[in-house]
Coordinates of C-alpha atoms in Angstrom, one line a residue:
M1 CA -25.4 -14.1 1.4
V2 CA -23.5 -10.9 2.2
G3 CA -26.0 -8.5 3.7
N4 CA -25.8 -4.5 3.9
S5 CA -24.7 -2.4 6.6
A6 CA -26.9 0.4 7.9
D7 CA -24.9 3.3 5.7
D8 CA -24.2 1.1 2.6
S9 CA -27.0 2.5 0.4
A10 CA -25.9 6.1 1.4
I11 CA -22.5 5.2 0.4
M12 CA -23.5 3.4 -3.0
D13 CA -26.5 3.1 -4.7
L14 CA -28.1 0.6 -6.9
L15 CA -26.3 2.4 -10.2
D16 CA -23.0 3.0 -8.5
K17 CA -22.7 -1.1 -7.5
Q18 CA -23.9 -1.7 -10.8
I19 CA -21.1 0.5 -12.8
V20 CA -18.6 -1.3 -10.5
H21 CA -19.8 -4.5 -11.5
G22 CA -19.1 -3.2 -15.0
L23 CA -15.6 -2.5 -14.0
V24 CA -15.3 -5.7 -12.4
V25 CA -15.9 -7.3 -15.6
D26 CA -14.0 -4.9 -18.2
A27 CA -12.2 -2.6 -16.2
R28 CA -11.3 -0.3 -19.1
I29 CA -14.6 -0.4 -20.5
P30 CA -15.9 2.8 -22.8
F31 CA -18.4 4.7 -20.4
A32 CA -20.4 5.3 -23.3
R33 CA -21.0 1.4 -23.7
L34 CA -21.6 0.7 -20.2
G35 CA -24.0 3.7 -19.8
A36 CA -25.9 2.1 -22.8
I37 CA -26.2 -1.6 -21.0
L38 CA -27.2 0.3 -17.8
G39 CA -29.7 2.8 -19.6
V40 CA -28.1 5.8 -18.3
S41 CA -26.2 8.1 -20.5
E42 CA -22.2 8.2 -20.8
Q43 CA -21.9 11.4 -18.8
T44 CA -23.7 9.7 -15.9
V45 CA -21.5 6.8 -15.6
A46 CA -18.3 9.3 -15.9
R47 CA -19.6 11.6 -13.5
R48 CA -20.6 8.4 -11.1
Y49 CA -16.9 6.7 -11.5
R50 CA -15.3 10.1 -11.2
S51 CA -17.4 10.8 -7.8
L52 CA -16.6 6.8 -6.2
R53 CA -12.8 7.8 -7.4
Q54 CA -12.9 11.1 -5.6
R55 CA -14.6 9.9 -2.3
G56 CA -11.8 7.2 -2.0
I57 CA -14.0 4.3 -2.3
I58 CA -12.6 2.4 -5.5
H59 CA -9.6 3.1 -7.8
V60 CA -8.9 0.9 -10.9
S61 CA -4.8 0.1 -11.6
G62 CA -3.2 -2.2 -14.0
Q63 CA -1.0 -4.7 -12.8
V64 CA 1.8 -6.7 -13.5
N65 CA 1.5 -10.5 -13.9
M66 CA 5.1 -12.0 -12.5
T67 CA 4.4 -15.4 -14.1
P68 CA 5.6 -14.5 -17.4
L69 CA 8.2 -12.5 -16.1
G70 CA 9.7 -15.5 -14.8
Q71 CA 9.1 -14.7 -11.1
A72 CA 6.6 -15.8 -8.0
R73 CA 4.2 -14.1 -5.9
W74 CA 5.2 -14.5 -2.2
L75 CA 2.9 -13.9 1.0
L76 CA 5.0 -12.8 4.0
R77 CA 3.7 -13.2 7.6
I78 CA 5.9 -10.7 9.6
R79 CA 6.1 -11.0 13.6
T80 CA 7.6 -7.8 15.4
T81 CA 7.4 -6.2 18.9
P82 CA 3.8 -4.7 19.6
S83 CA 5.3 -1.0 19.6
R84 CA 6.8 -1.0 16.4
A85 CA 4.0 -3.3 14.4
V86 CA 2.7 -0.1 12.9
A87 CA 5.7 1.7 12.2
L88 CA 6.7 -1.4 10.2
A89 CA 3.5 -1.6 8.5
E90 CA 3.8 2.0 7.2
S91 CA 7.5 1.7 6.3
L92 CA 6.6 -1.8 4.3
A93 CA 3.3 -0.1 2.9
R94 CA 5.8 2.3 0.9
V95 CA 7.8 -0.4 -0.9
P96 CA 7.0 -0.6 -4.4
D97 CA 6.6 -4.7 -4.9
L98 CA 4.5 -5.0 -1.8
S99 CA 0.9 -4.9 -1.5
W100 CA -2.1 -5.9 0.7
V101 CA 0.2 -4.7 4.0
S102 CA -2.1 -5.3 6.9
L103 CA -1.7 -5.6 10.6
L104 CA -3.7 -8.8 11.8
S105 CA -5.2 -8.6 15.0
T106 CA -2.7 -9.9 17.3
G107 CA -1.2 -6.6 17.5
F108 CA 1.9 -7.6 16.6
E109 CA 2.2 -9.4 13.2
V110 CA 2.5 -7.8 9.8
T111 CA 0.9 -9.5 6.7
C112 CA 1.9 -8.3 3.1
V113 CA 2.2 -9.7 -0.2
G114 CA 5.4 -9.4 -2.6
R115 CA 5.8 -9.0 -5.9
P116 CA 9.7 -8.7 -7.2
R117 CA 10.3 -8.5 -11.0
S118 CA 13.8 -9.7 -10.7
I119 CA 15.7 -12.7 -8.4
E120 CA 17.8 -9.9 -7.9
R121 CA 14.8 -7.8 -6.4
R122 CA 13.3 -11.1 -4.7
D123 CA 16.4 -11.9 -2.7
E124 CA 16.9 -8.0 -1.6
L125 CA 13.0 -8.5 -0.5
L126 CA 13.2 -11.3 1.4
L127 CA 16.5 -12.1 2.3
R128 CA 17.7 -8.6 3.9
M129 CA 15.4 -5.6 3.2
V130 CA 12.4 -7.2 5.3
P131 CA 14.2 -9.2 7.6
N132 CA 16.5 -6.3 8.7
A133 CA 13.6 -4.0 9.2
G134 CA 13.1 -2.3 12.8
Q135 CA 12.9 -5.3 15.2
V136 CA 11.4 -8.3 12.9
Q137 CA 11.6 -11.1 15.5
N138 CA 10.3 -13.6 12.9
M139 CA 8.9 -13.8 9.2
N140 CA 7.0 -17.0 7.7
I141 CA 7.5 -16.8 3.8
Y142 CA 4.5 -18.6 1.8
E143 CA 5.2 -19.0 -2.4
V144 CA 1.8 -19.0 -4.2
M145 CA 1.5 -22.4 -6.0
R146 CA -2.3 -21.5 -7.1
V147 CA -4.9 -19.1 -7.2
F148 CA -7.9 -20.5 -7.3
P149 CA -10.2 -18.1 -10.1
F150 CA -14.1 -17.0 -9.2
A151 CA -16.9 -17.6 -11.8
E152 CA -17.5 -13.9 -10.3
E153 CA -15.3 -11.7 -8.7
W154 CA -15.8 -10.1 -5.4
P155 CA -18.0 -8.0 -4.4
R156 CA -20.1 -10.1 -7.0
Y157 CA -22.8 -7.4 -7.7
G158 CA -23.8 -9.2 -11.1
R159 CA -27.1 -10.5 -9.0
L160 CA -28.0 -6.4 -9.9
L161 CA -28.0 -6.7 -13.1
S162 CA -30.6 -8.4 -15.3
A163 CA -29.7 -11.6 -17.3
E164 CA -29.9 -9.6 -20.6
Q165 CA -27.6 -6.7 -19.5
L166 CA -24.8 -9.3 -18.2
R167 CA -24.7 -11.0 -21.9
E168 CA -24.0 -7.3 -23.0
L169 CA -21.3 -7.0 -21.0
G170 CA -20.2 -10.4 -21.9
P171 CA -17.3 -12.4 -20.6
P172 CA -15.1 -11.0 -18.0
Q173 CA -11.7 -9.7 -19.3
P174 CA -8.3 -10.8 -17.8
S175 CA -8.7 -8.7 -14.5
R176 CA -8.4 -9.0 -10.7
R177 CA -5.9 -12.2 -10.7
E178 CA -3.0 -13.0 -12.1
P179 CA -3.6 -15.1 -15.5
D180 CA -1.7 -17.9 -16.7
G181 CA 1.0 -16.7 -18.9
P182 CA 3.1 -18.3 -21.5
D183 CA 5.7 -20.6 -21.3
A184 CA 8.6 -18.7 -22.0
P185 CA 9.1 -15.1 -20.2
V186 CA 8.3 -12.5 -21.6
T187 CA 10.7 -9.3 -21.9
L188 CA 9.4 -5.5 -21.4
S189 CA 11.2 -2.6 -23.1
R190 CA 11.5 1.0 -21.5
E191 CA 8.4 1.8 -23.0
D192 CA 6.5 -0.7 -21.6
E193 CA 7.9 -0.1 -18.3
A194 CA 7.0 3.6 -18.9
M195 CA 3.0 2.3 -19.5
L196 CA 2.6 0.1 -17.2
A197 CA 4.1 2.6 -14.3
L198 CA 1.2 4.8 -15.7
L199 CA -1.5 2.3 -15.5
A200 CA -0.7 1.6 -11.9
R201 CA -1.4 4.7 -11.1
D202 CA -4.8 5.1 -13.2
G203 CA -5.7 1.8 -14.6
R204 CA -8.1 3.4 -17.0
A205 CA -5.5 6.3 -18.1
P206 CA -6.6 7.4 -21.9
Y207 CA -4.3 6.1 -24.7
A208 CA -3.5 9.6 -25.5
Q209 CA -1.8 9.9 -21.9
I210 CA 0.0 6.6 -22.1
A211 CA 1.4 7.7 -26.0
A212 CA 2.8 10.8 -24.3
V213 CA 5.2 8.7 -21.5
T214 CA 5.8 6.3 -24.2
G215 CA 6.2 8.3 -27.0
W216 CA 4.2 5.8 -29.0
S217 CA 1.0 6.8 -30.9
A218 CA -2.1 6.0 -29.1
N219 CA -2.9 3.3 -31.8
R220 CA 0.1 1.9 -31.0
A221 CA -0.3 2.0 -27.3
A222 CA -3.5 0.5 -27.3
R223 CA -2.2 -2.5 -29.7
R224 CA 0.5 -3.0 -27.2
M225 CA -1.9 -3.1 -24.1
H226 CA -3.8 -5.7 -26.0
E227 CA -0.7 -7.7 -26.8
L228 CA 0.4 -7.5 -22.8
T229 CA -3.0 -8.2 -21.7
A230 CA -3.4 -11.3 -24.2
A231 CA -0.2 -12.5 -22.7
G232 CA -0.9 -12.2 -19.4
V233 CA 1.6 -10.1 -18.4
L234 CA -0.8 -7.2 -18.0
Y235 CA -4.0 -7.5 -16.0
F236 CA -6.3 -4.8 -14.1
D237 CA -7.8 -4.9 -10.8
L238 CA -10.1 -2.9 -8.5
D239 CA -9.5 -1.3 -4.9
F240 CA -12.4 -0.9 -2.6
A241 CA -12.8 0.9 0.9
L242 CA -14.2 -2.0 2.2
E243 CA -15.5 -0.6 5.7
R244 CA -17.1 2.2 3.4
M245 CA -19.3 -0.2 1.6
G246 CA -20.2 -2.3 4.7
F247 CA -17.7 -4.6 5.1
Q248 CA -16.1 -4.1 8.8
T249 CA -14.6 -7.7 9.4
R250 CA -11.7 -8.9 7.1
G251 CA -10.7 -12.3 7.9
M252 CA -7.4 -13.8 7.1
L253 CA -7.9 -17.7 7.2
W254 CA -4.7 -20.0 7.5
L255 CA -6.0 -23.8 6.6
R256 CA -4.1 -26.8 6.7
V257 CA -5.7 -29.2 4.0
R258 CA -5.0 -33.0 3.2
P259 CA -3.1 -32.7 0.1
A260 CA -5.6 -35.1 -1.6
H261 CA -8.5 -32.7 -0.9
L262 CA -6.3 -29.2 -1.6
E263 CA -7.9 -28.7 -5.4
A264 CA -11.6 -29.7 -4.2
V265 CA -11.3 -27.2 -1.1
G266 CA -9.8 -24.7 -3.4
I267 CA -12.5 -24.9 -6.1
A268 CA -15.4 -24.9 -3.4
I269 CA -14.1 -22.1 -1.3
S270 CA -13.7 -19.8 -4.4
R271 CA -17.4 -20.2 -5.0
H272 CA -18.6 -18.8 -1.5
Q273 CA -19.6 -15.4 -1.7
E274 CA -17.8 -13.5 1.3
V275 CA -14.1 -15.1 -0.4
A276 CA -11.8 -12.5 -1.8
F277 CA -8.9 -14.6 -2.7
V278 CA -8.0 -18.1 -2.1
A279 CA -4.9 -19.6 -3.0
A280 CA -2.7 -22.9 -2.5
T281 CA 0.7 -21.6 -0.9
T282 CA 4.0 -23.5 0.4
G283 CA 4.8 -23.4 4.0
V284 CA 2.9 -24.0 7.4
A285 CA -0.4 -23.3 6.1
N286 CA -0.8 -24.7 2.6
M287 CA -4.1 -22.5 1.6
I288 CA -4.7 -18.8 2.6
V289 CA -8.2 -17.3 2.0
S290 CA -9.3 -13.6 2.6
V291 CA -12.9 -12.9 3.2
E292 CA -14.9 -9.7 3.6
C293 CA -17.5 -10.1 6.1
V294 CA -20.4 -7.4 7.8
D295 CA -19.3 -8.0 10.9
I296 CA -17.8 -10.7 13.4
A297 CA -20.8 -12.8 13.4
H298 CA -21.1 -12.8 9.8
L299 CA -17.4 -13.9 9.7
Y300 CA -18.4 -16.9 12.8
R301 CA -21.3 -18.5 10.6
Y302 CA -18.8 -18.8 7.7
V303 CA -16.4 -20.6 9.4
T304 CA -18.8 -22.8 11.4
E305 CA -21.0 -23.1 8.3
S306 CA -19.3 -22.9 5.2
L307 CA -16.0 -24.2 5.5
G308 CA -16.8 -26.4 8.6
A309 CA -19.1 -28.6 5.7
L310 CA -16.0 -29.0 3.5
E311 CA -14.1 -32.5 3.8
G312 CA -10.4 -32.1 4.2
I313 CA -10.0 -29.0 6.0
E314 CA -7.4 -30.4 9.1
D315 CA -6.7 -26.9 10.9
I316 CA -8.0 -23.4 10.4
E317 CA -6.4 -20.4 11.8
V318 CA -8.5 -16.9 11.8
T319 CA -6.8 -13.5 12.1
L320 CA -8.7 -10.5 11.5
A321 CA -7.1 -7.6 9.7
L322 CA -7.0 -5.1 12.4
R323 CA -6.1 -2.4 9.8
V324 CA -5.0 -1.7 6.0
F325 CA -2.3 0.6 5.1
K326 CA -2.2 -0.9 1.7
Q327 CA -4.1 -2.7 -1.1
Q328 CA -2.8 -3.3 -4.7
Q329 CA -1.4 0.1 -5.6
T330 CA -3.6 2.3 -3.0
L331 CA -2.5 3.5 0.5
L332 CA -5.5 3.6 2.6
T333 CA -6.5 6.7 5.2
S334 CA -9.2 7.0 8.0
K335 CA -10.9 3.9 6.0
R336 CA -10.4 5.5 2.1
I337 CA -8.2 5.3 -0.6
A338 CA -5.9 8.2 -0.6
V339 CA -6.9 9.5 -3.9
G340 CA -4.1 10.0 -6.5
R341 CA -1.8 7.3 -5.4

């Protein structure tokens, strides 16, 4: 069970966390509907959401799923000289199709996630741009084979709502994870790209604003958004300023799991409360896990007790994210999301 840090309640109170859970279930839920479920006014929900966003605690963004576009997701682990690690991470954080840029606790390794939109961009990114970046000494590339879904997405605040409130919210919308897409690749129009670029900056952008950048009517914008979401091309994600929420330790775990146990271990790990991401990958480690813990003692208990109890894990390398420079679409400054990014 994840605990709370001493200043957690000062950053987010019960209503804030309930609102966050509503956004995790449906990132674009109308504030009037969410307020009715939580027993507060639409204005109260809107004010709380604006405060959380302006304080750099949360950010909602629309994401493009690579699978329906015929592309893959890649995890990069880059070794550089210690004196160049921060500069490299800052440089990679500015690349649009790179996300989750972190400096590992080794001090000279940078990890990031690549989402190139084409084969040409993939080759440019993985074969030329990153390898040729300042003093890159070595790079391991992992292709994501399977992302294991969660019954409830992190930070798992559902326990703070009543059973009736959870029923009223309904099942989670396609969000937080790249869903399976259609068999045939989807072609995006120029107007689609304009809408997706706007949603990447603000996942709750009003339909009227989308209409303004696409030249569509608001109704057509809403219809097209629904089509892309239903096709698995568009999904919504939330970035969090984790340290301000009471989670001081972010672990990146690199597992080697026996092939016959890979599916069972992935499913089991997806049920652990600390886990924010778990995927089966190609490469030296065939499973990569991101965990959010209150402190290093919490991480130790998780590794020894939760992971230690699972059959099939042959080896675990534990690394810490010493500093996170970029999440999905947002840069982090002074332990907070850079507002307006």
